[in-house]
PDB file of C-alpha atoms in Angstrom:
ATOM      1  CA  UNK A 912     -80.527 203.481  -4.044  1.00  0.00           C
ATOM      2  CA  UNK A 913     -76.779 203.118  -4.059  1.00  0.00           C
ATOM      3  CA  UNK A 914     -77.397 200.020  -1.453  1.00  0.00           C
ATOM      4  CA  UNK A 915     -78.387 197.511  -4.193  1.00  0.00           C
ATOM      5  CA  UNK A 916     -75.412 196.468  -5.989  1.00  0.00           C
ATOM      6  CA  UNK A 917     -75.207 193.693  -8.458  1.00  0.00           C
ATOM      7  CA  UNK A 918     -74.019 190.772  -5.830  1.00  0.00           C
ATOM      8  CA  UNK A 919     -74.907 192.021  -1.681  1.00  0.00           C
ATOM      9  CA  UNK A 920     -77.152 194.695  -0.685  1.00  0.00           C
ATOM     10  CA  UNK A 921     -73.598 197.680   0.624  1.00  0.00           C
ATOM     11  CA  UNK A 922     -72.831 201.360   2.076  1.00  0.00           C
ATOM     12  CA  UNK A 923     -72.654 203.588   4.536  1.00  0.00           C
ATOM     13  CA  UNK A 924     -75.123 202.854   6.779  1.00  0.00           C
ATOM     14  CA  UNK A 925     -76.648 206.371   7.826  1.00  0.00           C
ATOM     15  CA  UNK A 926     -76.057 207.445   4.806  1.00  0.00           C
ATOM     16  CA  UNK A 927     -76.975 204.689   1.725  1.00  0.00           C
ATOM     17  CA  UNK A 928     -79.146 202.539   3.734  1.00  0.00           C
ATOM     18  CA  UNK A 929     -80.592 202.605   7.881  1.00  0.00           C
ATOM     19  CA  UNK A 930     -82.535 200.581  10.162  1.00  0.00           C
ATOM     20  CA  UNK A 931     -86.047 201.527   8.551  1.00  0.00           C
ATOM     21  CA  UNK A 932     -84.536 199.950   5.602  1.00  0.00           C
ATOM     22  CA  UNK A 933     -83.568 196.623   6.760  1.00  0.00           C
ATOM     23  CA  UNK A 934     -87.043 196.601   8.205  1.00  0.00           C
ATOM     24  CA  UNK A 935     -88.506 196.558   4.975  1.00  0.00           C
ATOM     25  CA  UNK A 936     -85.181 194.332   3.219  1.00  0.00           C
ATOM     26  CA  UNK A 937     -86.258 191.743   6.167  1.00  0.00           C
ATOM     27  CA  UNK A 938     -90.210 191.736   5.531  1.00  0.00           C
ATOM     28  CA  UNK A 939     -89.607 191.614   1.161  1.00  0.00           C
ATOM     29  CA  UNK A 940     -86.341 188.650   1.600  1.00  0.00           C
ATOM     30  CA  UNK A 941     -89.962 185.632   1.543  1.00  0.00           C
ATOM     31  CA  UNK A 942     -91.694 187.428  -0.807  1.00  0.00           C
ATOM     32  CA  UNK A 943     -88.827 186.887  -3.123  1.00  0.00           C
ATOM     33  CA  UNK A 944     -86.626 183.667  -1.781  1.00  0.00           C
ATOM     34  CA  UNK A 945     -89.153 181.991  -1.485  1.00  0.00           C
ATOM     35  CA  UNK A 946     -89.703 179.255   1.945  1.00  0.00           C
ATOM     36  CA  UNK A 947     -90.289 179.074   5.918  1.00  0.00           C
ATOM     37  CA  UNK A 948     -86.624 177.991   6.899  1.00  0.00           C
ATOM     38  CA  UNK A 949     -83.795 181.169   8.045  1.00  0.00           C
ATOM     39  CA  UNK A 950     -80.528 182.012   9.577  1.00  0.00           C
ATOM     40  CA  UNK A 951     -78.673 185.226   9.601  1.00  0.00           C
ATOM     41  CA  UNK A 952     -75.575 185.925  10.961  1.00  0.00           C
ATOM     42  CA  UNK A 953     -73.416 189.062  11.587  1.00  0.00           C
ATOM     43  CA  UNK A 954     -69.418 190.137  11.942  1.00  0.00           C
ATOM     44  CA  UNK A 955     -68.489 192.146  14.669  1.00  0.00           C
ATOM     45  CA  UNK A 956     -68.705 195.876  12.996  1.00  0.00           C
ATOM     46  CA  UNK A 957     -70.369 198.301  15.788  1.00  0.00           C
ATOM     47  CA  UNK A 958     -74.346 198.686  14.072  1.00  0.00           C
ATOM     48  CA  UNK A 959     -74.716 195.343  12.618  1.00  0.00           C
ATOM     49  CA  UNK A 960     -76.173 193.719  15.942  1.00  0.00           C
ATOM     50  CA  UNK A 961     -78.956 196.739  15.170  1.00  0.00           C
ATOM     51  CA  UNK A 962     -78.570 195.070  11.459  1.00  0.00           C
ATOM     52  CA  UNK A 963     -79.607 191.567  12.616  1.00  0.00           C
ATOM     53  CA  UNK A 964     -82.445 192.683  15.139  1.00  0.00           C
ATOM     54  CA  UNK A 965     -84.643 194.787  12.442  1.00  0.00           C
ATOM     55  CA  UNK A 966     -83.283 192.225   9.702  1.00  0.00           C
ATOM     56  CA  UNK A 967     -84.645 190.006  11.735  1.00  0.00           C
ATOM     57  CA  UNK A 968     -88.125 191.789  13.308  1.00  0.00           C
ATOM     58  CA  UNK A 969     -88.903 191.931   9.241  1.00  0.00           C
ATOM     59  CA  UNK A 970     -88.285 188.233   7.713  1.00  0.00           C
ATOM     60  CA  UNK A 971     -90.481 187.053  11.350  1.00  0.00           C
ATOM     61  CA  UNK A 972     -93.073 189.547  10.543  1.00  0.00           C
ATOM     62  CA  UNK A 973     -93.314 188.161   7.165  1.00  0.00           C
ATOM     63  CA  UNK A 974     -93.567 184.297   8.365  1.00  0.00           C
ATOM     64  CA  UNK A 975     -89.953 182.917   8.675  1.00  0.00           C
ATOM     65  CA  UNK A 976     -88.577 180.704  11.619  1.00  0.00           C
ATOM     66  CA  UNK A 977     -84.597 182.665  11.781  1.00  0.00           C
ATOM     67  CA  UNK A 978     -81.805 180.440  13.224  1.00  0.00           C
ATOM     68  CA  UNK A 979     -79.604 183.437  15.025  1.00  0.00           C
ATOM     69  CA  UNK A 980     -75.866 181.645  13.821  1.00  0.00           C
ATOM     70  CA  UNK A 981     -74.770 185.212  15.816  1.00  0.00           C
ATOM     71  CA  UNK A 982     -71.622 186.793  14.884  1.00  0.00           C
ATOM     72  CA  UNK A 983     -69.390 183.422  12.150  1.00  0.00           C
ATOM     73  CA  UNK A 984     -67.629 184.086   9.970  1.00  0.00           C
ATOM     74  CA  UNK A 985     -69.975 184.324   5.843  1.00  0.00           C
ATOM     75  CA  UNK A 986     -68.895 180.642   4.908  1.00  0.00           C
ATOM     76  CA  UNK A 987     -69.967 179.669   7.880  1.00  0.00           C
ATOM     77  CA  UNK A 988     -72.737 181.130   6.522  1.00  0.00           C
ATOM     78  CA  UNK A 989     -72.920 178.748   3.282  1.00  0.00           C
ATOM     79  CA  UNK A 990     -71.611 175.835   4.550  1.00  0.00           C
ATOM     80  CA  UNK A 991     -74.821 176.190   7.573  1.00  0.00           C
ATOM     81  CA  UNK A 992     -77.502 177.332   5.361  1.00  0.00           C
ATOM     82  CA  UNK A 993     -76.523 173.603   2.629  1.00  0.00           C
ATOM     83  CA  UNK A 994     -76.070 171.823   5.741  1.00  0.00           C
ATOM     84  CA  UNK A 995     -78.906 172.125   7.296  1.00  0.00           C
ATOM     85  CA  UNK A 996     -81.223 172.785   4.420  1.00  0.00           C
ATOM     86  CA  UNK A 997     -82.372 177.044   5.470  1.00  0.00           C
ATOM     87  CA  UNK A 998     -84.580 178.364   2.464  1.00  0.00           C
ATOM     88  CA  UNK A 999     -82.555 181.097   2.896  1.00  0.00           C
ATOM     89  CA  UNK A1000     -80.057 183.233   4.814  1.00  0.00           C
ATOM     90  CA  UNK A1001     -78.360 186.148   4.775  1.00  0.00           C
ATOM     91  CA  UNK A1002     -75.067 187.710   6.334  1.00  0.00           C
ATOM     92  CA  UNK A1003     -74.823 191.060   7.561  1.00  0.00           C
ATOM     93  CA  UNK A1004     -71.269 192.596   6.729  1.00  0.00           C
ATOM     94  CA  UNK A1005     -69.578 195.074   5.188  1.00  0.00           C
ATOM     95  CA  UNK A1006     -66.810 192.539   4.758  1.00  0.00           C
ATOM     96  CA  UNK A1007     -63.798 194.128   3.075  1.00  0.00           C
ATOM     97  CA  UNK A1008     -65.418 198.054   3.313  1.00  0.00           C
ATOM     98  CA  UNK A1009     -64.872 200.969   5.990  1.00  0.00           C
ATOM     99  CA  UNK A1010     -65.917 200.490   9.918  1.00  0.00           C
ATOM    100  CA  UNK A1011     -69.077 202.577   8.327  1.00  0.00           C
ATOM    101  CA  UNK A1012     -69.816 200.619   5.702  1.00  0.00           C
ATOM    102  CA  UNK A1013     -72.682 197.248   6.406  1.00  0.00           C
ATOM    103  CA  UNK A1014     -74.424 195.635   4.381  1.00  0.00           C
ATOM    104  CA  UNK A1015     -76.870 192.554   3.631  1.00  0.00           C
ATOM    105  CA  UNK A1016     -75.136 188.671   1.574  1.00  0.00           C
ATOM    106  CA  UNK A1017     -78.109 187.247   1.373  1.00  0.00           C
ATOM    107  CA  UNK A1018     -78.160 183.424  -0.438  1.00  0.00           C
ATOM    108  CA  UNK A1019     -81.003 180.802  -1.553  1.00  0.00           C
ATOM    109  CA  UNK A1020     -81.509 176.944  -1.073  1.00  0.00           C
ATOM    110  CA  UNK A1021     -77.975 175.166  -1.839  1.00  0.00           C
ATOM    111  CA  UNK A1022     -76.230 178.104   0.276  1.00  0.00           C
ATOM    112  CA  UNK A1023     -76.756 179.128  -4.066  1.00  0.00           C
ATOM    113  CA  UNK A1024     -76.404 183.490  -3.889  1.00  0.00           C
ATOM    114  CA  UNK A1025     -79.207 186.758  -4.715  1.00  0.00           C
ATOM    115  CA  UNK A1026     -77.954 189.162  -6.668  1.00  0.00           C
ATOM    116  CA  UNK A1027     -79.761 191.369  -8.464  1.00  0.00           C
ATOM    117  CA  UNK A1028     -79.874 189.544 -11.530  1.00  0.00           C
ATOM    118  CA  UNK A1029     -82.065 187.201  -9.704  1.00  0.00           C
ATOM    119  CA  UNK A1030     -83.590 188.445  -6.775  1.00  0.00           C
ATOM    120  CA  UNK A1031     -82.488 191.986  -5.180  1.00  0.00           C
ATOM    121  CA  UNK A1032     -83.904 193.643  -7.777  1.00  0.00           C
ATOM    122  CA  UNK A1033     -87.687 192.364  -6.939  1.00  0.00           C
ATOM    123  CA  UNK A1034     -85.988 193.380  -2.990  1.00  0.00           C
ATOM    124  CA  UNK A1035     -85.461 196.513  -4.401  1.00  0.00           C
ATOM    125  CA  UNK A1036     -88.674 197.206  -6.114  1.00  0.00           C
ATOM    126  CA  UNK A1037     -90.718 196.035  -2.502  1.00  0.00           C
ATOM    127  CA  UNK A1038     -89.143 198.579  -0.569  1.00  0.00           C
ATOM    128  CA  UNK A1039     -89.480 201.280  -3.336  1.00  0.00           C
ATOM    129  CA  UNK A1040     -93.280 200.903  -2.612  1.00  0.00           C
ATOM    130  CA  UNK A1041     -93.647 199.744   0.921  1.00  0.00           C
ATOM    131  CA  UNK A1042     -95.022 201.487   3.365  1.00  0.00           C
ATOM    132  CA  UNK A1043     -93.718 201.481   7.261  1.00  0.00           C
ATOM    133  CA  UNK A1044     -95.285 203.707   9.322  1.00  0.00           C
ATOM    134  CA  UNK A1045     -95.411 201.745  11.579  1.00  0.00           C
ATOM    135  CA  UNK A1046     -91.238 201.099  11.786  1.00  0.00           C
ATOM    136  CA  UNK A1047     -90.681 203.227  14.113  1.00  0.00           C
ATOM    137  CA  UNK A1048     -91.677 200.773  16.857  1.00  0.00           C
ATOM    138  CA  UNK A1049     -91.435 197.593  15.393  1.00  0.00           C
ATOM    139  CA  UNK A1050     -86.976 198.648  15.182  1.00  0.00           C
ATOM    140  CA  UNK A1051     -87.318 198.865  19.273  1.00  0.00           C
ATOM    141  CA  UNK A1052     -89.307 195.860  20.420  1.00  0.00           C
ATOM    142  CA  UNK A1053     -87.307 193.268  21.833  1.00  0.00           C
ATOM    143  CA  UNK A1054     -85.729 190.801  19.116  1.00  0.00           C
ATOM    144  CA  UNK A1055     -85.739 187.974  22.198  1.00  0.00           C
ATOM    145  CA  UNK A1056     -89.306 188.530  22.554  1.00  0.00           C
ATOM    146  CA  UNK A1057     -89.734 187.644  18.169  1.00  0.00           C
ATOM    147  CA  UNK A1058     -89.777 184.120  17.638  1.00  0.00           C
ATOM    148  CA  UNK A1059     -85.825 183.279  16.473  1.00  0.00           C
ATOM    149  CA  UNK A1060     -83.465 180.711  18.049  1.00  0.00           C
ATOM    150  CA  UNK A1061     -79.904 180.993  18.113  1.00  0.00           C
ATOM    151  CA  UNK A1062     -77.234 178.595  16.833  1.00  0.00           C
ATOM    152  CA  UNK A1063     -75.419 176.814  20.477  1.00  0.00           C
ATOM    153  CA  UNK A1064     -72.546 174.594  18.915  1.00  0.00           C
ATOM    154  CA  UNK A1065     -72.563 176.455  15.431  1.00  0.00           C
ATOM    155  CA  UNK A1066     -68.208 177.024  15.968  1.00  0.00           C
ATOM    156  CA  UNK A1067     -67.845 173.775  16.924  1.00  0.00           C
ATOM    157  CA  UNK A1068     -68.956 171.764  14.620  1.00  0.00           C
ATOM    158  CA  UNK A1069     -67.563 174.234  12.136  1.00  0.00           C
ATOM    159  CA  UNK A1070     -64.061 173.436  12.820  1.00  0.00           C
ATOM    160  CA  UNK A1071     -64.878 169.470  12.725  1.00  0.00           C
ATOM    161  CA  UNK A1072     -65.306 170.134   9.476  1.00  0.00           C
ATOM    162  CA  UNK A1073     -63.342 172.213   8.345  1.00  0.00           C
ATOM    163  CA  UNK A1074     -60.470 169.531   9.926  1.00  0.00           C
ATOM    164  CA  UNK A1075     -61.604 166.404   8.539  1.00  0.00           C
ATOM    165  CA  UNK A1076     -62.548 167.739   4.872  1.00  0.00           C
ATOM    166  CA  UNK A1077     -58.772 169.977   4.398  1.00  0.00           C
ATOM    167  CA  UNK A1078     -57.189 167.181   7.007  1.00  0.00           C
ATOM    168  CA  UNK A1079     -54.463 166.712   4.262  1.00  0.00           C
ATOM    169  CA  UNK A1080     -54.216 170.239   4.041  1.00  0.00           C
ATOM    170  CA  UNK A1081     -53.697 170.833   7.508  1.00  0.00           C
ATOM    171  CA  UNK A1082     -50.842 168.415   7.777  1.00  0.00           C
ATOM    172  CA  UNK A1083     -49.284 170.097   4.805  1.00  0.00           C
ATOM    173  CA  UNK A1084     -49.711 173.617   6.684  1.00  0.00           C
ATOM    174  CA  UNK A1085     -48.552 171.697   9.963  1.00  0.00           C
ATOM    175  CA  UNK A1086     -44.701 172.032   8.215  1.00  0.00           C
ATOM    176  CA  UNK A1087     -44.493 175.342   7.521  1.00  0.00           C
ATOM    177  CA  UNK A1088     -43.962 178.587   9.489  1.00  0.00           C
ATOM    178  CA  UNK A1089     -46.615 181.210   8.430  1.00  0.00           C
ATOM    179  CA  UNK A1090     -47.962 184.044  10.558  1.00  0.00           C
ATOM    180  CA  UNK A1091     -51.760 184.526  10.185  1.00  0.00           C
ATOM    181  CA  UNK A1092     -53.095 188.392  10.069  1.00  0.00           C
ATOM    182  CA  UNK A1093     -57.071 188.587  11.217  1.00  0.00           C
ATOM    183  CA  UNK A1094     -57.743 192.141  10.871  1.00  0.00           C
ATOM    184  CA  UNK A1095     -59.490 191.957  13.912  1.00  0.00           C
ATOM    185  CA  UNK A1096     -62.524 191.036  12.102  1.00  0.00           C
ATOM    186  CA  UNK A1097     -64.261 187.526  11.300  1.00  0.00           C
ATOM    187  CA  UNK A1098     -60.783 185.021  10.994  1.00  0.00           C
ATOM    188  CA  UNK A1099     -60.356 185.403  14.879  1.00  0.00           C
ATOM    189  CA  UNK A1100     -63.561 183.257  15.563  1.00  0.00           C
ATOM    190  CA  UNK A1101     -61.431 179.809  13.955  1.00  0.00           C
ATOM    191  CA  UNK A1102     -57.462 180.833  13.430  1.00  0.00           C
ATOM    192  CA  UNK A1103     -55.976 179.422  17.386  1.00  0.00           C
ATOM    193  CA  UNK A1104     -58.748 175.752  16.768  1.00  0.00           C
ATOM    194  CA  UNK A1105     -57.331 175.870  12.730  1.00  0.00           C
ATOM    195  CA  UNK A1106     -54.198 176.796  12.768  1.00  0.00           C
ATOM    196  CA  UNK A1107     -52.943 176.332  15.916  1.00  0.00           C
ATOM    197  CA  UNK A1108     -48.890 175.805  14.753  1.00  0.00           C
ATOM    198  CA  UNK A1109     -49.675 180.545  13.317  1.00  0.00           C
ATOM    199  CA  UNK A1110     -48.050 183.357  14.487  1.00  0.00           C
ATOM    200  CA  UNK A1111     -51.015 184.847  15.423  1.00  0.00           C
ATOM    201  CA  UNK A1112     -51.684 188.797  14.877  1.00  0.00           C
ATOM    202  CA  UNK A1113     -55.469 191.393  15.372  1.00  0.00           C
ATOM    203  CA  UNK A1114     -57.174 188.200  16.187  1.00  0.00           C
ATOM    204  CA  UNK A1115     -58.724 190.419  18.805  1.00  0.00           C
ATOM    205  CA  UNK A1116     -63.101 191.639  17.364  1.00  0.00           C
ATOM    206  CA  UNK A1117     -63.496 194.750  16.576  1.00  0.00           C
ATOM    207  CA  UNK A1118     -65.875 196.285  14.025  1.00  0.00           C
ATOM    208  CA  UNK A1119     -63.419 199.773  14.105  1.00  0.00           C
ATOM    209  CA  UNK A1120     -60.676 197.663  12.942  1.00  0.00           C
ATOM    210  CA  UNK A1121     -58.045 200.148  14.554  1.00  0.00           C
ATOM    211  CA  UNK A1122     -54.343 198.494  13.041  1.00  0.00           C
ATOM    212  CA  UNK A1123     -55.519 198.805   9.679  1.00  0.00           C
ATOM    213  CA  UNK A1124     -58.445 197.979   6.435  1.00  0.00           C
ATOM    214  CA  UNK A1125     -59.781 195.028   6.659  1.00  0.00           C
ATOM    215  CA  UNK A1126     -59.536 194.899   2.761  1.00  0.00           C
ATOM    216  CA  UNK A1127     -56.803 192.674   2.404  1.00  0.00           C
ATOM    217  CA  UNK A1128     -55.864 194.545  -1.439  1.00  0.00           C
ATOM    218  CA  UNK A1129     -54.227 197.602  -0.696  1.00  0.00           C
ATOM    219  CA  UNK A1130     -50.684 197.926   0.843  1.00  0.00           C
ATOM    220  CA  UNK A1131     -51.112 199.258   3.775  1.00  0.00           C
ATOM    221  CA  UNK A1132     -53.553 196.204   5.383  1.00  0.00           C
ATOM    222  CA  UNK A1133     -50.500 194.196   4.165  1.00  0.00           C
ATOM    223  CA  UNK A1134     -47.546 195.333   5.992  1.00  0.00           C
ATOM    224  CA  UNK A1135     -47.710 194.558   9.213  1.00  0.00           C
ATOM    225  CA  UNK A1136     -48.463 191.264   8.665  1.00  0.00           C
ATOM    226  CA  UNK A1137     -45.360 191.405   6.080  1.00  0.00           C
ATOM    227  CA  UNK A1138     -42.389 192.940   7.999  1.00  0.00           C
ATOM    228  CA  UNK A1139     -43.717 189.987  11.249  1.00  0.00           C
ATOM    229  CA  UNK A1140     -42.842 188.143   7.616  1.00  0.00           C
ATOM    230  CA  UNK A1141     -39.363 189.126   7.384  1.00  0.00           C
ATOM    231  CA  UNK A1142     -38.424 189.375  11.164  1.00  0.00           C
ATOM    232  CA  UNK A1143     -39.236 185.790  11.790  1.00  0.00           C
ATOM    233  CA  UNK A1144     -38.168 184.480   8.352  1.00  0.00           C
ATOM    234  CA  UNK A1145     -41.059 182.477   8.327  1.00  0.00           C
ATOM    235  CA  UNK A1146     -41.986 180.604   5.105  1.00  0.00           C
ATOM    236  CA  UNK A1147     -45.009 183.188   4.118  1.00  0.00           C
ATOM    237  CA  UNK A1148     -47.770 184.874   6.075  1.00  0.00           C
ATOM    238  CA  UNK A1149     -52.002 185.262   4.954  1.00  0.00           C
ATOM    239  CA  UNK A1150     -54.622 188.057   5.694  1.00  0.00           C
ATOM    240  CA  UNK A1151     -57.927 187.579   5.783  1.00  0.00           C
ATOM    241  CA  UNK A1152     -60.499 190.390   5.090  1.00  0.00           C
ATOM    242  CA  UNK A1153     -63.518 191.493   7.590  1.00  0.00           C
ATOM    243  CA  UNK A1154     -65.899 188.049   7.454  1.00  0.00           C
ATOM    244  CA  UNK A1155     -63.192 185.449   6.491  1.00  0.00           C
ATOM    245  CA  UNK A1156     -64.253 185.077   3.284  1.00  0.00           C
ATOM    246  CA  UNK A1157     -61.412 186.468   1.632  1.00  0.00           C
ATOM    247  CA  UNK A1158     -57.500 186.026   2.463  1.00  0.00           C
ATOM    248  CA  UNK A1159     -54.383 187.307   0.633  1.00  0.00           C
ATOM    249  CA  UNK A1160     -51.257 185.930   0.764  1.00  0.00           C
ATOM    250  CA  UNK A1161     -47.316 186.748   0.826  1.00  0.00           C
ATOM    251  CA  UNK A1162     -44.479 185.409   0.093  1.00  0.00           C
ATOM    252  CA  UNK A1163     -41.176 185.099   2.111  1.00  0.00           C
ATOM    253  CA  UNK A1164     -39.714 187.538   1.620  1.00  0.00           C
ATOM    254  CA  UNK A1165     -43.499 189.667   2.794  1.00  0.00           C
ATOM    255  CA  UNK A1166     -43.998 190.756  -1.081  1.00  0.00           C
ATOM    256  CA  UNK A1167     -47.688 190.437  -2.743  1.00  0.00           C
ATOM    257  CA  UNK A1168     -48.577 187.482  -3.904  1.00  0.00           C
ATOM    258  CA  UNK A1169     -51.680 187.869  -6.397  1.00  0.00           C
ATOM    259  CA  UNK A1170     -54.579 186.125  -6.497  1.00  0.00           C
ATOM    260  CA  UNK A1171     -55.269 185.314  -9.431  1.00  0.00           C
ATOM    261  CA  UNK A1172     -50.737 183.695  -9.410  1.00  0.00           C
ATOM    262  CA  UNK A1173     -52.709 181.099  -7.152  1.00  0.00           C
ATOM    263  CA  UNK A1174     -55.777 180.583  -9.216  1.00  0.00           C
ATOM    264  CA  UNK A1175     -53.813 176.568 -10.769  1.00  0.00           C
ATOM    265  CA  UNK A1176     -52.606 176.111  -7.549  1.00  0.00           C
ATOM    266  CA  UNK A1177     -56.287 176.170  -5.470  1.00  0.00           C
ATOM    267  CA  UNK A1178     -57.922 174.803  -9.195  1.00  0.00           C
ATOM    268  CA  UNK A1179     -55.651 171.248  -8.665  1.00  0.00           C
ATOM    269  CA  UNK A1180     -56.216 170.832  -4.960  1.00  0.00           C
ATOM    270  CA  UNK A1181     -60.116 171.086  -5.728  1.00  0.00           C
ATOM    271  CA  UNK A1182     -59.790 168.946  -9.091  1.00  0.00           C
ATOM    272  CA  UNK A1183     -58.448 166.052  -6.563  1.00  0.00           C
ATOM    273  CA  UNK A1184     -60.465 166.423  -3.861  1.00  0.00           C
ATOM    274  CA  UNK A1185     -63.219 165.962  -6.219  1.00  0.00           C
ATOM    275  CA  UNK A1186     -61.325 162.764  -7.453  1.00  0.00           C
ATOM    276  CA  UNK A1187     -61.072 161.553  -4.183  1.00  0.00           C
ATOM    277  CA  UNK A1188     -64.174 161.638  -2.863  1.00  0.00           C
TER     278      UNK A1188
END
């Protein structure tokens, strides 16, 4: 099945997978990733709410307790999976893929990733063999009547943690003049709280991604933020992908900064943080 990839499940909705597939995945996951407490989050794609409903239906019927983060970034799901001790989690997103796509990113306890080599292959096997003759009625059932709850204070908790754990970095960022392009994706939820001095564009959640592709590696996706940097004579520009687990940069000239050039900088900052902890 093309829906199952090396690191996640992803494809074109209605072509590579449908709600029946998602329901089966929900039923199968607790058999592979053990534990009774699960966390679910989603991006703003037009199919994500329906995918959430089908997934939660399967998870709850498999006997687990589900907490719904609602609209969130992928890093938020990872953070709360580890911070609150969930046994498993699923982020509903197709990341930087086109608007017609969607998918599922699965983690286990400690926010460790579940890929094809350590679980998704078995999930695929179960889904292939699963008799889902009653799926149509299951999908129609109102998820509000299932045993799952919402996480009310997730955004404020996450922002507080980000500020506390990155206080030194935030002070440095405040000295820069820069632009942030949210790509109409999930970075829109956090951008104004975390970067109050930034020039922000495309910060309205819209799963059709009307302004450009949610893939920052595509040159056309970076054209807006690059032009803004040049026009305002800013120090740099940042563009996030659809689920805000990746960002790319343009320099003061609006030129693309190759991501591998940033590895030494990120590594140095990470090692410094470890040494200070």
